[in-house]
Every structure is written in C-alpha cells, then in structure tokens.
Coordinates of C-alpha atoms in Angstrom, one line a residue:
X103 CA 25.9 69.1 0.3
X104 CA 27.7 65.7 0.8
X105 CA 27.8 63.4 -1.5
X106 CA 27.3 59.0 -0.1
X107 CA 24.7 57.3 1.0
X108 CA 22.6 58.8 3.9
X109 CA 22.2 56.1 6.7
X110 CA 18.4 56.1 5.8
X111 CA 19.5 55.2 2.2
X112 CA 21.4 52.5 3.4
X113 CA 18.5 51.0 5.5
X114 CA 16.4 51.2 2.6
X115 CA 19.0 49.1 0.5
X116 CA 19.2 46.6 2.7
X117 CA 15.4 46.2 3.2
X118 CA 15.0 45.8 -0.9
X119 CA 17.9 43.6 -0.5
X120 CA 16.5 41.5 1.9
X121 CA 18.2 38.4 3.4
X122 CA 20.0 36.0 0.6
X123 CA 22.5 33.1 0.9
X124 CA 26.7 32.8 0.0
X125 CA 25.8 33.2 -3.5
X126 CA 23.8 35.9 -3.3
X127 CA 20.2 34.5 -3.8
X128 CA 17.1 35.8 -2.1
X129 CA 15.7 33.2 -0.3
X130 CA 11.9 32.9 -0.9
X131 CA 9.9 31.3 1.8
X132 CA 8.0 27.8 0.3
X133 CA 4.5 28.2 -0.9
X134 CA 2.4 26.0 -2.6
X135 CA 1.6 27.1 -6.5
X136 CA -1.2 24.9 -7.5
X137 CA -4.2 27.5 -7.2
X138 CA -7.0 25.2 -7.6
X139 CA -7.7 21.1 -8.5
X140 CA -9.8 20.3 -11.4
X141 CA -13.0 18.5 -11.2
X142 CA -13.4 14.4 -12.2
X143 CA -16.1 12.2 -13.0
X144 CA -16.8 8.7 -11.5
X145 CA -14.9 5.9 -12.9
X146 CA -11.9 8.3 -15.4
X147 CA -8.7 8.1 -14.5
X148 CA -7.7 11.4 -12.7
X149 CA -4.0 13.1 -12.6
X150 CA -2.6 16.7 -11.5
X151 CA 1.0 17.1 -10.7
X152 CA 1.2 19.8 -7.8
X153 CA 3.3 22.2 -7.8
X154 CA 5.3 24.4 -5.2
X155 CA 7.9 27.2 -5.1
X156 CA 10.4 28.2 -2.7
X157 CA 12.3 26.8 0.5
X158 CA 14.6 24.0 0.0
X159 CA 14.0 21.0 -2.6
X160 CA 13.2 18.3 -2.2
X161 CA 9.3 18.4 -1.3
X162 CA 7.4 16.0 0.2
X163 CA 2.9 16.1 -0.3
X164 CA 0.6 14.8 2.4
X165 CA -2.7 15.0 3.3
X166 CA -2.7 17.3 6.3
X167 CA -6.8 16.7 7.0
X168 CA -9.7 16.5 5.4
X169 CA -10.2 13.3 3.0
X170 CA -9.7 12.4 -0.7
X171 CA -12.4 11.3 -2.6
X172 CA -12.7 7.9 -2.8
X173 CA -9.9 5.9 -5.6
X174 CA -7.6 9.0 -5.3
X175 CA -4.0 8.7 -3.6
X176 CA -1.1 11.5 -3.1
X177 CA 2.3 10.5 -3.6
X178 CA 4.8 11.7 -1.7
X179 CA 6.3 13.5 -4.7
X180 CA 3.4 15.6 -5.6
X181 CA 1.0 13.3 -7.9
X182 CA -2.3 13.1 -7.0
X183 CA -4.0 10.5 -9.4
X184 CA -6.4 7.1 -9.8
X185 CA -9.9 6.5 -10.6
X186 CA -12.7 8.2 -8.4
X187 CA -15.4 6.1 -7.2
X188 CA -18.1 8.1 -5.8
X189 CA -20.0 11.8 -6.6
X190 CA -19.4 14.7 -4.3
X191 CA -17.8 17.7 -3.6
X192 CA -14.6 17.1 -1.4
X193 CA -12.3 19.4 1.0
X194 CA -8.8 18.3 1.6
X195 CA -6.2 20.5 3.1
X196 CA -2.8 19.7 1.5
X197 CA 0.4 20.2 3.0
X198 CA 4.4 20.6 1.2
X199 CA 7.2 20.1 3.5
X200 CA 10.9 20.8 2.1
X201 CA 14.1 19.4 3.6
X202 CA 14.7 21.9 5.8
X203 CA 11.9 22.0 7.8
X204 CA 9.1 23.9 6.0
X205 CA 5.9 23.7 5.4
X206 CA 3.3 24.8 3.8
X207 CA -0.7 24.2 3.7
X208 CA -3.7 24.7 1.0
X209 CA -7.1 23.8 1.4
X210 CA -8.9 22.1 -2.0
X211 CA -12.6 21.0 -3.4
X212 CA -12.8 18.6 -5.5
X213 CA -15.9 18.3 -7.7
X214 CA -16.2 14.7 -9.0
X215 CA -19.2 14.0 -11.0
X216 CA -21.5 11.4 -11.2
X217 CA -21.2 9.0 -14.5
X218 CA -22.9 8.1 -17.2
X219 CA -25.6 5.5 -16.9
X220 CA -26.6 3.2 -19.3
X221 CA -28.9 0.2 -20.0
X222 CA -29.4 -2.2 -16.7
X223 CA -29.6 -5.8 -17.2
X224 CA -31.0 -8.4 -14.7
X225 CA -30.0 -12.1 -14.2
X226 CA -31.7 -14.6 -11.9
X227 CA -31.6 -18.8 -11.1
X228 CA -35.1 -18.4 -12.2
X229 CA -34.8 -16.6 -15.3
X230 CA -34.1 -17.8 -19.2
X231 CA -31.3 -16.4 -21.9
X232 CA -34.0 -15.9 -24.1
X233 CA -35.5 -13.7 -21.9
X234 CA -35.3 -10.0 -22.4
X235 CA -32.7 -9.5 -19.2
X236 CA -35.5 -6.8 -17.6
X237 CA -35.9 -7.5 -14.1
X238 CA -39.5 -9.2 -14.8
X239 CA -37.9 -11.2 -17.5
X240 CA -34.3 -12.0 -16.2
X241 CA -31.4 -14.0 -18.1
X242 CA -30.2 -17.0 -16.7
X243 CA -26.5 -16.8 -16.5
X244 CA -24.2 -14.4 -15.9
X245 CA -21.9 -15.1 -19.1
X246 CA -25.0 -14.3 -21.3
X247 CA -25.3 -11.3 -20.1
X248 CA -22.0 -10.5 -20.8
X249 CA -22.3 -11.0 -24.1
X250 CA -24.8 -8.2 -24.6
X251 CA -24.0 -5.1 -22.0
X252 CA -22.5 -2.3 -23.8
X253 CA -20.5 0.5 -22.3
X254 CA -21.9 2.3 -19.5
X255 CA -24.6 -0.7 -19.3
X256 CA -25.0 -2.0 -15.5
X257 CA -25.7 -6.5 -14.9
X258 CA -27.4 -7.1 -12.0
X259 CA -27.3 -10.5 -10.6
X260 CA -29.8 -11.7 -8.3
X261 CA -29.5 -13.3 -4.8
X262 CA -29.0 -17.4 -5.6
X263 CA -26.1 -19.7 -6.6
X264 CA -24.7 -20.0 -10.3
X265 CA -22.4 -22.8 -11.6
X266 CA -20.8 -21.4 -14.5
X267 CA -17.1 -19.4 -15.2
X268 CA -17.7 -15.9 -16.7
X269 CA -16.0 -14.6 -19.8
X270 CA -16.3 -10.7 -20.3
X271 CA -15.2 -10.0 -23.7
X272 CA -16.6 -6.5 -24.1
X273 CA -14.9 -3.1 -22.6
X274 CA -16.6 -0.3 -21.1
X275 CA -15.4 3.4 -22.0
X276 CA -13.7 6.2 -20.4
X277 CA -16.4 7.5 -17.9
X278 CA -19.1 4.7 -19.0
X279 CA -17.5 1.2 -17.5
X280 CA -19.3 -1.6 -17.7
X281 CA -20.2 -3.0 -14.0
X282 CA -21.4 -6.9 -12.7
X283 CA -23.0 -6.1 -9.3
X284 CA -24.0 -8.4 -7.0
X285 CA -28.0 -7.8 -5.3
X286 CA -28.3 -10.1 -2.1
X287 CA -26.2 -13.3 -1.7
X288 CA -25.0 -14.3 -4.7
X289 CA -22.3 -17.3 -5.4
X290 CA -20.4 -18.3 -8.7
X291 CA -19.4 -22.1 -8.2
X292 CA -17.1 -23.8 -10.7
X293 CA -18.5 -25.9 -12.8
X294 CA -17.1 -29.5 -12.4
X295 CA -14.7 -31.1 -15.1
X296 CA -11.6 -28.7 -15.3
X297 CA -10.1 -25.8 -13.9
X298 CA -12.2 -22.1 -14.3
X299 CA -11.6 -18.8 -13.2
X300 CA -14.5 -17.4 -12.1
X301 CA -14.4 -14.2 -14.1
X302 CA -12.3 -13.8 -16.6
X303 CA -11.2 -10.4 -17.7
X304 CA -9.5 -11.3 -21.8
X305 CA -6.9 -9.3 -23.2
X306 CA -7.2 -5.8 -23.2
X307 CA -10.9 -6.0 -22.1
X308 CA -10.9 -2.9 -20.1
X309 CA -13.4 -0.4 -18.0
X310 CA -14.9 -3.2 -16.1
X311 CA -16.3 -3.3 -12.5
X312 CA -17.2 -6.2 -10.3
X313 CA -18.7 -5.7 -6.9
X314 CA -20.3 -8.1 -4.0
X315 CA -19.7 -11.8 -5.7
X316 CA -18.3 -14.9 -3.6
X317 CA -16.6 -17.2 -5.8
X318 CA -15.5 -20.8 -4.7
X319 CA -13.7 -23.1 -5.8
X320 CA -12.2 -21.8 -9.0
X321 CA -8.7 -22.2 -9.8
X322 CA -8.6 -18.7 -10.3
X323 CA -11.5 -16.3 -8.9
X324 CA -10.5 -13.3 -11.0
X325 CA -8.0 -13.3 -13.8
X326 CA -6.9 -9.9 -15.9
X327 CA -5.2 -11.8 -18.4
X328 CA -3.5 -8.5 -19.9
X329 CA -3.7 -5.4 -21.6
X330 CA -6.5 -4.2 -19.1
X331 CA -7.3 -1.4 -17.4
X332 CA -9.3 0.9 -15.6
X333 CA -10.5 -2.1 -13.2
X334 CA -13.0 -1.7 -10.1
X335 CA -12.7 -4.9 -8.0
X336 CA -15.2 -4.5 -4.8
X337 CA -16.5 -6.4 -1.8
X338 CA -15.8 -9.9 -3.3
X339 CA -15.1 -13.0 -1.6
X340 CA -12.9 -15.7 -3.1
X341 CA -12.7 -19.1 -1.3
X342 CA -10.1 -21.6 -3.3
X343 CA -11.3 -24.4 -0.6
X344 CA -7.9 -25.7 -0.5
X345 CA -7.8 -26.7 -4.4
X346 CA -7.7 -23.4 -6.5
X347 CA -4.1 -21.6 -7.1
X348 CA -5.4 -17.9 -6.3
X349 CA -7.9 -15.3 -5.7
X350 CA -7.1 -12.5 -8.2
X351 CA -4.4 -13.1 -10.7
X352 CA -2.8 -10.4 -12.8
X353 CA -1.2 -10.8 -15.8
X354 CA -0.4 -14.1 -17.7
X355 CA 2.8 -15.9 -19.1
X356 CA 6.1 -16.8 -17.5
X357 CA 8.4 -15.1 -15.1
X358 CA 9.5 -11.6 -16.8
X359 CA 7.5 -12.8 -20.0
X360 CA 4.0 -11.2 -19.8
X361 CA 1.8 -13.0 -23.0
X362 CA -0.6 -10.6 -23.3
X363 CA 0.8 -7.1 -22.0
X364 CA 0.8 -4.8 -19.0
X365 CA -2.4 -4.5 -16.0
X366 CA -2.7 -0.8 -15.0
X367 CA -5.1 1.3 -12.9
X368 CA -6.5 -1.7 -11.3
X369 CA -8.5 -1.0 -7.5
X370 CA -8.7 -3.5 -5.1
X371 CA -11.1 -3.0 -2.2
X372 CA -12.8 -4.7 0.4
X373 CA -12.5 -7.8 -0.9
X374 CA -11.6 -11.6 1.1
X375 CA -8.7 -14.2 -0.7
X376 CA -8.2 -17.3 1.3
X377 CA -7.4 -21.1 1.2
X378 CA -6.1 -20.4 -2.0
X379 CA -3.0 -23.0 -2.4
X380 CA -0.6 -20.2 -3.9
X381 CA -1.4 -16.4 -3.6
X382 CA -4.5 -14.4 -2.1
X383 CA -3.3 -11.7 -4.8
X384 CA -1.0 -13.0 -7.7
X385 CA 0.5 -10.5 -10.0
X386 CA 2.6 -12.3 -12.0
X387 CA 4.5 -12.2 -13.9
X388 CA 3.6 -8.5 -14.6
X389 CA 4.2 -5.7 -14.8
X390 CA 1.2 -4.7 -12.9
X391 CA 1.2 -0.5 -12.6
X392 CA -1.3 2.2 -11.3
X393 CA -2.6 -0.7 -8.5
X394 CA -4.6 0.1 -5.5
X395 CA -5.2 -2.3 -2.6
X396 CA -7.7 -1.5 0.0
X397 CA -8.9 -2.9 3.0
X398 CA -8.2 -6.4 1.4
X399 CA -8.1 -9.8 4.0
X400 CA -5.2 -12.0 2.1
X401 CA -5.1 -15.2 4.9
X402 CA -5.0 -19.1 5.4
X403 CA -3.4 -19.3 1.3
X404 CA -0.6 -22.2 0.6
X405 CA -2.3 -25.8 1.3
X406 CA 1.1 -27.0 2.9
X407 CA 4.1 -25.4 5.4
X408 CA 6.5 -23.2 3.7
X409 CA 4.9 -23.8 0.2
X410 CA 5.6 -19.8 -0.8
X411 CA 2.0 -18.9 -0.9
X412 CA 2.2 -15.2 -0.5
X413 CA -0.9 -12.9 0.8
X414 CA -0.3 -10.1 -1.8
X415 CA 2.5 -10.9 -4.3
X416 CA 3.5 -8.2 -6.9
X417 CA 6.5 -9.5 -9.2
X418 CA 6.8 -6.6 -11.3
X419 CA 5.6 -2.9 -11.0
X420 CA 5.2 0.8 -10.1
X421 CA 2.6 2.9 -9.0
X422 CA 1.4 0.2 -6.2
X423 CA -0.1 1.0 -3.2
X424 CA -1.4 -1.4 -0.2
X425 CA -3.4 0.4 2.5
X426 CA -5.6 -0.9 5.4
X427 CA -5.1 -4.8 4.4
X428 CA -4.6 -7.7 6.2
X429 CA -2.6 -10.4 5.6
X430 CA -2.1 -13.7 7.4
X431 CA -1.6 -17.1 8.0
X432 CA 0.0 -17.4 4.6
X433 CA 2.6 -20.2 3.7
X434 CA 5.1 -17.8 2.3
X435 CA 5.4 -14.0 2.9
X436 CA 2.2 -11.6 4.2
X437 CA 3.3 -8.7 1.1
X438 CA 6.1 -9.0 -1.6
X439 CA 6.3 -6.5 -3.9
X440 CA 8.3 -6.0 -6.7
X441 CA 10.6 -9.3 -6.5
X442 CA 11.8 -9.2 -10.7
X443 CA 11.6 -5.4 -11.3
X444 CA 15.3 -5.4 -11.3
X445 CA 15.3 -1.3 -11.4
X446 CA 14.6 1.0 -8.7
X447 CA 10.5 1.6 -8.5
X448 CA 8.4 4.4 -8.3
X449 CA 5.7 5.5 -5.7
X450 CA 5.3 2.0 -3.9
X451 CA 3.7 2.2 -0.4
X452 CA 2.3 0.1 2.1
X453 CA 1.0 1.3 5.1
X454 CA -1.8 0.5 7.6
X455 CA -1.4 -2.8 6.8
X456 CA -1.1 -5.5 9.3
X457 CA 1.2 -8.6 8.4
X458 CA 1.4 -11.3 10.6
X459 CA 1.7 -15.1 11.2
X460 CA 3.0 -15.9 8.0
X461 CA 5.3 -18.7 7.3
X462 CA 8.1 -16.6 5.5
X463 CA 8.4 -12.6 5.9
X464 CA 5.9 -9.7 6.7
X465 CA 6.5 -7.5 4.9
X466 CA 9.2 -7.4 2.0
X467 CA 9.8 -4.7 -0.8
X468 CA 12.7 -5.7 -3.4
X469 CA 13.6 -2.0 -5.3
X470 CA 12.6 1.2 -2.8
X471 CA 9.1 1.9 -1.3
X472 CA 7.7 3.3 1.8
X473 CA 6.5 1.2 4.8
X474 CA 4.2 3.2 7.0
X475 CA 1.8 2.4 10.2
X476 CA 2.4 -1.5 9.9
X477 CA 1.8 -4.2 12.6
X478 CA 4.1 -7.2 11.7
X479 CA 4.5 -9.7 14.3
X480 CA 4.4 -13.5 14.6
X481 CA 6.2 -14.2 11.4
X482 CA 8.5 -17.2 10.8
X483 CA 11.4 -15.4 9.1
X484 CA 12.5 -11.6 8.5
X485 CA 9.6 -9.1 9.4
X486 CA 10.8 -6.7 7.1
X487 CA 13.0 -7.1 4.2
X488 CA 14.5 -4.3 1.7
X489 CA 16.7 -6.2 -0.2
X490 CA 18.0 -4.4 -3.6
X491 CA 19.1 -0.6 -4.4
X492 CA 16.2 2.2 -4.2
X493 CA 14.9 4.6 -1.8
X494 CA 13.5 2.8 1.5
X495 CA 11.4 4.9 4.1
X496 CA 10.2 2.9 7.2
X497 CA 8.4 5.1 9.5
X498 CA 6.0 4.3 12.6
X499 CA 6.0 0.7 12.7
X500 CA 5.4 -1.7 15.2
X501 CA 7.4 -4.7 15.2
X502 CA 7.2 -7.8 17.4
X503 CA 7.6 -10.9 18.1
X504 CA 8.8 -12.3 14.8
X505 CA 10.3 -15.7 15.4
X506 CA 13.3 -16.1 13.0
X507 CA 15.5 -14.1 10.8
X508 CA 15.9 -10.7 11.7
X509 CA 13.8 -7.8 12.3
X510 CA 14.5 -6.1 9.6
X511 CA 16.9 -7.4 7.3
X512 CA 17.9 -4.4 4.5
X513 CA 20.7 -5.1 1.8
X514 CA 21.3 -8.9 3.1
X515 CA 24.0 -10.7 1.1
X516 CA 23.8 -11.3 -2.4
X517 CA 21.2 -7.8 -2.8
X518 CA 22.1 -5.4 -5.7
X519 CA 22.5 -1.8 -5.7
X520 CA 22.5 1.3 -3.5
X521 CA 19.9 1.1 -0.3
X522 CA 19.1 4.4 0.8
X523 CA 17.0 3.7 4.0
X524 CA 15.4 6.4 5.9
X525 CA 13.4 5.2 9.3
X526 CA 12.1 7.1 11.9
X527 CA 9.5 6.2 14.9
X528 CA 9.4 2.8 14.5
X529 CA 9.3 0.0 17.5
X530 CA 11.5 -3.2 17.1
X531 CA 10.9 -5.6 20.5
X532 CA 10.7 -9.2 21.4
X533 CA 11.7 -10.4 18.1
X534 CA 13.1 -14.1 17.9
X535 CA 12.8 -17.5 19.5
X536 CA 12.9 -17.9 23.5
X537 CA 16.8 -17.8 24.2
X538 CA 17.5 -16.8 20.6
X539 CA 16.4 -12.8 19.9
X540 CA 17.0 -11.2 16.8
X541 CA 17.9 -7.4 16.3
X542 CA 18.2 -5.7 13.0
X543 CA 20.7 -5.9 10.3
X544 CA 22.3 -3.3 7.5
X545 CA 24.3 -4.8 4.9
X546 CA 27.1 -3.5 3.5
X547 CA 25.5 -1.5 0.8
X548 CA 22.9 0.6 3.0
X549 CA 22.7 4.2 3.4
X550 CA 21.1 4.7 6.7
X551 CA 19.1 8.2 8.1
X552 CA 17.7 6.9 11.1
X553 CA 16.2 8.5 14.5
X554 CA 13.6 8.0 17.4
X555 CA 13.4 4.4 17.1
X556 CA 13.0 1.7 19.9
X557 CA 15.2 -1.2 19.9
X558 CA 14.4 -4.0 22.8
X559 CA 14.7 -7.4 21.4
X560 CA 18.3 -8.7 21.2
X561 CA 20.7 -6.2 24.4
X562 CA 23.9 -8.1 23.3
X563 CA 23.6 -7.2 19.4
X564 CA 20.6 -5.2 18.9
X565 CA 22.2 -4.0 15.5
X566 CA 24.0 -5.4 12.7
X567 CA 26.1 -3.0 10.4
X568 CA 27.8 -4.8 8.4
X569 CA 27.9 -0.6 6.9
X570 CA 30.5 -0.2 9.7
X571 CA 33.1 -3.2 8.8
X572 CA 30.6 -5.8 10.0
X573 CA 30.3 -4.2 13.7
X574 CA 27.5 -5.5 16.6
X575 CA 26.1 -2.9 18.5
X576 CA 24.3 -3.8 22.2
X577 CA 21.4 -2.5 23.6
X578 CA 23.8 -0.7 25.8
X579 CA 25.6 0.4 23.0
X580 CA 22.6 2.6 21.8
X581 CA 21.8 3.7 25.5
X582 CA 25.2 5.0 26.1
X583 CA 25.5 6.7 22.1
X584 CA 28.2 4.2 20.7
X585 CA 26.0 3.6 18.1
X586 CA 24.7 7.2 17.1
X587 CA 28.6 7.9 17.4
X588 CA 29.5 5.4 14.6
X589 CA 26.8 5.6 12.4
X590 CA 25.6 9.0 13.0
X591 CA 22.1 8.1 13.5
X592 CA 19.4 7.1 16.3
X593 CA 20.3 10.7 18.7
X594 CA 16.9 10.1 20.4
X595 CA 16.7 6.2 20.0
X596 CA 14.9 4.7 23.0
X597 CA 16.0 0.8 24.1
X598 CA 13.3 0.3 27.4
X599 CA 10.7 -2.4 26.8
X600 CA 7.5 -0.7 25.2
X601 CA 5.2 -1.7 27.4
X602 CA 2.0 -2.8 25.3
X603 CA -1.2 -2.6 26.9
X604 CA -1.0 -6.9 26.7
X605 CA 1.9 -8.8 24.8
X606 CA 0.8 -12.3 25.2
X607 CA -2.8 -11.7 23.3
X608 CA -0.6 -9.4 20.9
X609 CA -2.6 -6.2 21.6
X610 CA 0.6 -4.1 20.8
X611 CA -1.4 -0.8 21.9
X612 CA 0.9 1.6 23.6
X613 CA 0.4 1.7 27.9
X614 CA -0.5 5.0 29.5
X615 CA 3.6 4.3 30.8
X616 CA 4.9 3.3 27.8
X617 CA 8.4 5.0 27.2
X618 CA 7.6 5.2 23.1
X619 CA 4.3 7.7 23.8
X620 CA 5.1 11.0 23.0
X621 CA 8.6 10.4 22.2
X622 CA 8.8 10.7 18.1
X623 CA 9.3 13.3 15.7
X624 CA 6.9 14.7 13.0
X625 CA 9.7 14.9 10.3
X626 CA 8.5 12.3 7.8
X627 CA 5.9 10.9 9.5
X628 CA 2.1 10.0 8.6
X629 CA -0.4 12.1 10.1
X630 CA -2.6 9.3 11.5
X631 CA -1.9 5.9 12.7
X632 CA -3.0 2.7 11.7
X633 CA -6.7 2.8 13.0
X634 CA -6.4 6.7 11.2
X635 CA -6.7 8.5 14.5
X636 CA -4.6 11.6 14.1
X637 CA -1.2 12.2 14.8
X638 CA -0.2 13.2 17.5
X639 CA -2.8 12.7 20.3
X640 CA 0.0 14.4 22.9
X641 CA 2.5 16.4 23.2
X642 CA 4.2 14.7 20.2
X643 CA 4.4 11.9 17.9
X644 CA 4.1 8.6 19.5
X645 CA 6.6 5.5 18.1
X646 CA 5.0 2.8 16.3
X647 CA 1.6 2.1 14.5
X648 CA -0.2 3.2 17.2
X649 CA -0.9 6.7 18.7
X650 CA -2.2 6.8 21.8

C-alpha cells in the first residue's frame, strides 16, 4: 500500500482548513453576539454595550427598522443607553456593519416597565396652601407644592395663570422621579421686581420631570444649576419677550468654571425657546453630558443683529445628541456644540435638524461629531463649521443658499488638531451672495474620505484644499476627475444643479429629474431621511436630507 495523502485526504484538509488570510487566520464571517436586551422601567437610566464578533473592525450600530422605545439612542459604536419614557414591549431590528462591507442583522424586544407611582398633588388659582393639595382642596402655588412632594409623588397644576418663580429643592429616586405636569393651559409669569427663573432645578436636585408649562418672561425659564440629573423636560413653552437671557440654562459659573458641578442625562423634547435675548438652549459653562434634544423649536433669540444668540448652544460635553429640532432666526449660530471642550468628544450627533436663517452659522461642532439629514440654508456666515481635531462624519445633507462664509468650512485657520472628516451624499448648491458664490473649504489639517456628493454653487473654485498646498478646484475640475485625482476622493461626485421641486420658497425637495435621486451610496448612511421616510425609496440612496 502507498504511503501520502490520498487526493480525498487532501480535500478533506483543505475543507477543515477553510479559507484564512497572509497570516494564516480563519476568517470568521461578522455576527452579532448580544443574544438578548434586558428589560427597563420608566424613568431609570438604561445602558447595554452590544457586542459583535467577526469580519473586519471597526463596527458601526444602527437601527435597521423597527423603533426604540421612547428616551433610548444607539450610538454608532454600539451603546445603546438614556432614560425610557413610556411602558411597552418594543421590536427593533438592529444592524453591525464592519469596514469592509458587512453586515449583520438581529431583531430585539424590549420590555420596559411602567414606574412607581406615588402620592398626586393638585394646585389651582382658586385653591389655598393650607389646603390639603387633593384635587377638591387644591394648593395655591406651585412652589408650595414643591416643598412637600416626595419621590415618585406626581403635582398637578390646573389650567390658569400663576405669578410666582419655582424652587424645587427635593429629588426624586431612581425609578420614582418626581414630575410637575401641566393639566389644560397653564402659565408661570415672573413676578415683577427682579430677575426669576421660572423653575429652578438647585444643586444636585435630581429625578425631576416637567411637562406642558408656558413660562414668560423670566430671565431664565428653566435653570439646572448643577449636579443634576436624570431630567425629563417636555412640551414646554418659554417666551423671554425680548427681555429674559434664555430658555433652558444648564449649568452655572464662568466659562470652563462650573460652580456647582456637572448636568447629565438630561431630555429635551417637544419644547418652544424664543425671543430670548441670548440662547434658546444655554449650556454653559458645562460640562453638560448624557443630553438628549428632541423635536425642540430654538428661533427669533438675540434682541439685536449679530448679538451671538445661539439656538442650541453646548460649551462643554459628550454624550449629546440633537434630533428633529429646529432652529432659526437666531442672532448668532442655529447649533454650537462643544465650543471649550478642548479634547476630542464622544458620541455627539445632530441629525434631522433643520438650521436656517441665522445671523452666524448653521450648524457648527468644535471637537468631532456626526451631522446627519440636515437642512441648513439661509444663514449669514459658514453653514457648517468643524473647526478643531476629532472624528467628523457629514452624511446626507442638504445645503443651500447660505449667504456668506463658506459652505462648509472644516479646520479654518487658527483650528487645533487632527480633522478626520468623512462625508458622503450630501448636496452643496447656491451657496453665497448674487455674484459672490461660495464652495467649500479644507484646511490644512483635514483628513478627507469623501464620495457621492453634489457640488453646484461656486464652478470656478467649488473647493478649497488648503490639504493640497492651498489648491482651487472648479466645478469642471470635479466633472473631468482633477479633483478625485488629487485628493483621492469624490469618484462619483455629481456637479449639475439639483433641481429642487421650488428654490425660491426654499422647498429643497428633490424633482422627479433631479440628477442627486438615486445617485448615493448606503455605506455610512442613515436609513431614513429627515421626515424619517426610509432610505432608499429607489433604486438607491438619494443625496441630501431628502429621499424621494
């Protein structure tokens, strides 16, 4: 008999073998690990780290359908964490993709659990503070009230107007918070003779909600003076009628010099800032972390032109996210996030916002972030702006007609650090003055990945690289590959006019002709656009914030 290896043998050897790399590891195909999510209860903080094995680090989570509950948020890298808001069993279908392509799916329930109630309180114009608080024997005042709830206890304020400022002294607890709800119309005016806030969160006071108030004319209509969190801000209106300084104010003290300590786990929703004379949402000095901005209208603030009244203004933080918010009309930038971290940041994200008609910048992160499904358009000075060293994503984004400054300005002169910018899908088109476009512009210090965007605002120097020894790049340029030659980017960029559906009444929908529908890529990008229709609608991905 001969001795070797029968050809069978061999076969079999290379099956157990199976397929491996130069230095001789299997490659295993990516899977997601995490087997199951654990339940939550209304109002606790909530935090899983996913997990996956496999294919080719990094990952990058998403929500592929289905919806979160309520309060929760996925980061790209994984963490799925904040405070739920509302009972029920939820199915979400989550997807990994690694940096070679693929991608992975897993469909979760969530079980989160209704809280524990307490004691209810009632307050009414026509009741007394010696009165028992039931709702046949109301209190009078809100800040009595106060004084009294314990944890898990519920006030419930009753239709009418009330001229007093509001101190809540007294915390709620982990899965018990202590809630100020609004029942009809119901208005907190400032008293007259000094300057109030119309509820005011003191140091550390923590596990607090306050839902459906208007508040007007305080100098501040919420503060969180410090050390809080665990906050449930919902449905209020704040009207600073031209005299008070903001709506919501985080944090107090001096510029890097918080008096009283961090905010964190703070979420924003639904609520209405305006005719403030600084900030819609002031979060200064900071550091303000675990924040959660929803469907918030930040417009009209800053009582004079160019007085630097921001709509949502961050100084210091990580852990911030701004979804589905408007903000306009401001005297100083629509959303400014991050402007004295001076360190890279983690997990900051704006997207679904729309930013327009404000005297300074849309939309401008200072240390990394991610800019996703934003409108910016009528602003007076940059649209975008990532100005120091971090990780930068822009992708699907429709900018227009932004009247000074630059498009997008990333890593200007003077900025700090390593920009590592990756944008994709995105729409940059009749930016700048009549006879004085505006392109985009890359300093010196930017790292650029960039592919399938549009460029039609400025055809003699649609791009800026100061990257590339300080070189101008044309619209033709880009058309004919000069620029993708150079910089290695933009393959598939596109430089015909968008065609919106109507550009003078600024509906920046995509035509049925439009040369930017169907024309982006999936890599990286969200999967639903600004009005959360899915992605795509076509055969592919349309450019900008809009999918047709």
């Amino acid at each position: 008999m001969r001795s070797g290896l029968s050809l069978f043998g061999v076969l079999v050897l290379l099956v157990i073998a199976g397929c491996s790399d130069g230095d001789g590891s299997q490659q295993v195909s990516l899977t997601i690990q995490t087997d199951s999510l654990p339940s939550g209860r209304v109002g606790v903080s909530y935090q899983v780290r996913l997990q996956a094995t496999g294919g080719t680090p990094p990952y990058r989570w998403e929500v592929a359908a289905g919806q979160l509950p309520q309060g929760l948020s996925l980061s790209s890298d994984g963490l799925l964490s904040g405070t739920p808001q509302t009972a029920g069993d939820y199915q979400v279908t989550i997807r990994v993709s690694d940096s070679a392509g693929g991608t992975a799916t897993r469909t979760f329930t969530i079980r989160i659990t209704a809280e524990v109630a307490g004691r209810e309180y009632f307050v009414s114009p026509s009741g007394d503070d010696s009165n028992p608080g039931t709702q046949e024997r109301p209190f009078r005042t809100i800040g009595h009230a106060a004084q009294v709830v314990n944890p898990g206890d519920t006030v419930v304020v009753l239709s009418g107007t009330y001229q007093e400022a509001v101190q809540i002294e007294r915390s709620g607890e982990e899965g018990r918070p202590i809630t100020f709800v609004a029942r009809g119309d119901v208005t907190l005016r400032t008293p007259t003779g000094g300057n109030f806030i119309g509820f005011r969160l003191r140091q550390g006071v923590s596990h607090i909600r306050l839902q459906g108030f208007k508040l007007h004319g305080f100098m501040w209509g919420i503060s969180l003076d410090g050390s809080n969190s665990h906050i449930q801000i919902e449905g209020i209106e704040a009207d600073g009628e031209g005299n008070g300084e903001c709506g919501l104010h985080m944090t107090v003290g001096e510029h890097g010099n918080p008096w009283y300590g961090a905010v964190e786990h703070v979420t924003i929703r639904n609520c209405y800032f305006h005719h403030f004379r600084y900030c819609g949402i002031d979060g200064t000095p900071g550091p303000c972390n675990y924040i959660a901005i929803s469907g918030v209208r930040c417009v009209d603030n800053g009582v004079e032109a160019g007085s630097a009244a921001d709509g949502i203004s961050i100084e210091m933080g990580d852990h911030i996210i701004v979804e589905d918010c408007e903000s306009a009309r401001n005297q100083g930038d629509g959303i400014d996030i991050d402007s004295r971290q001076g360190r890279p940041v983690s997990e900051v994200v704006v997207r679904r916002c729309r930013s327009y008609g404000n005297f300074f910048n849309g939309i401008k992160l200072w240390w990394g972030g991610r800019i996703e499904n934003c409108l910016v358009y009528d602003n007076g000075n940059d649209a975008l702006v990532l100005e120091n060293g971090g990780n930068y994503e822009v992708f699907n984004c429709t900018v227009a007609f932004n009247r000074g400054g630059y498009a997008l300005t990333a890593g200007y002169e003077g900025s700090v650090g390593e920009l590592y910018i990756t944008m994709r899908n995105n729409i940059f088109a009749f930016n700048g003055e009549p006879g004085n476009p505006i392109g985009v512009y890359f300093g010196q210090r930017v790292h650029l990945t960039a592919d399938y965007n549009l460029y039609h605002s400025r055809d003699f120097s649609e791009i800026v690289a100061m990257f590339l020894q300080g070189r101008d790049f044309s619209r033709d340029d880009i058309a004919r590959g000069v620029w993708t030659a150079a910089s290695g980017c933009d393959a598939h960029a596109i430089t015909d006019d968008p065609r919106f559906v109507n550009p003078s009444g600024r509906d920046l929908h995509l035509s049925a002709n439009s040369p930017a529908v169907d024309r982006g890529t999936s890599e990286g990008a969200p999967n639903d656009d600004i009005d959360r229709h899915p992605r795509p609608q076509g055969r592919g991905y349309d450019l900008g914030a809009y999918e047709r």
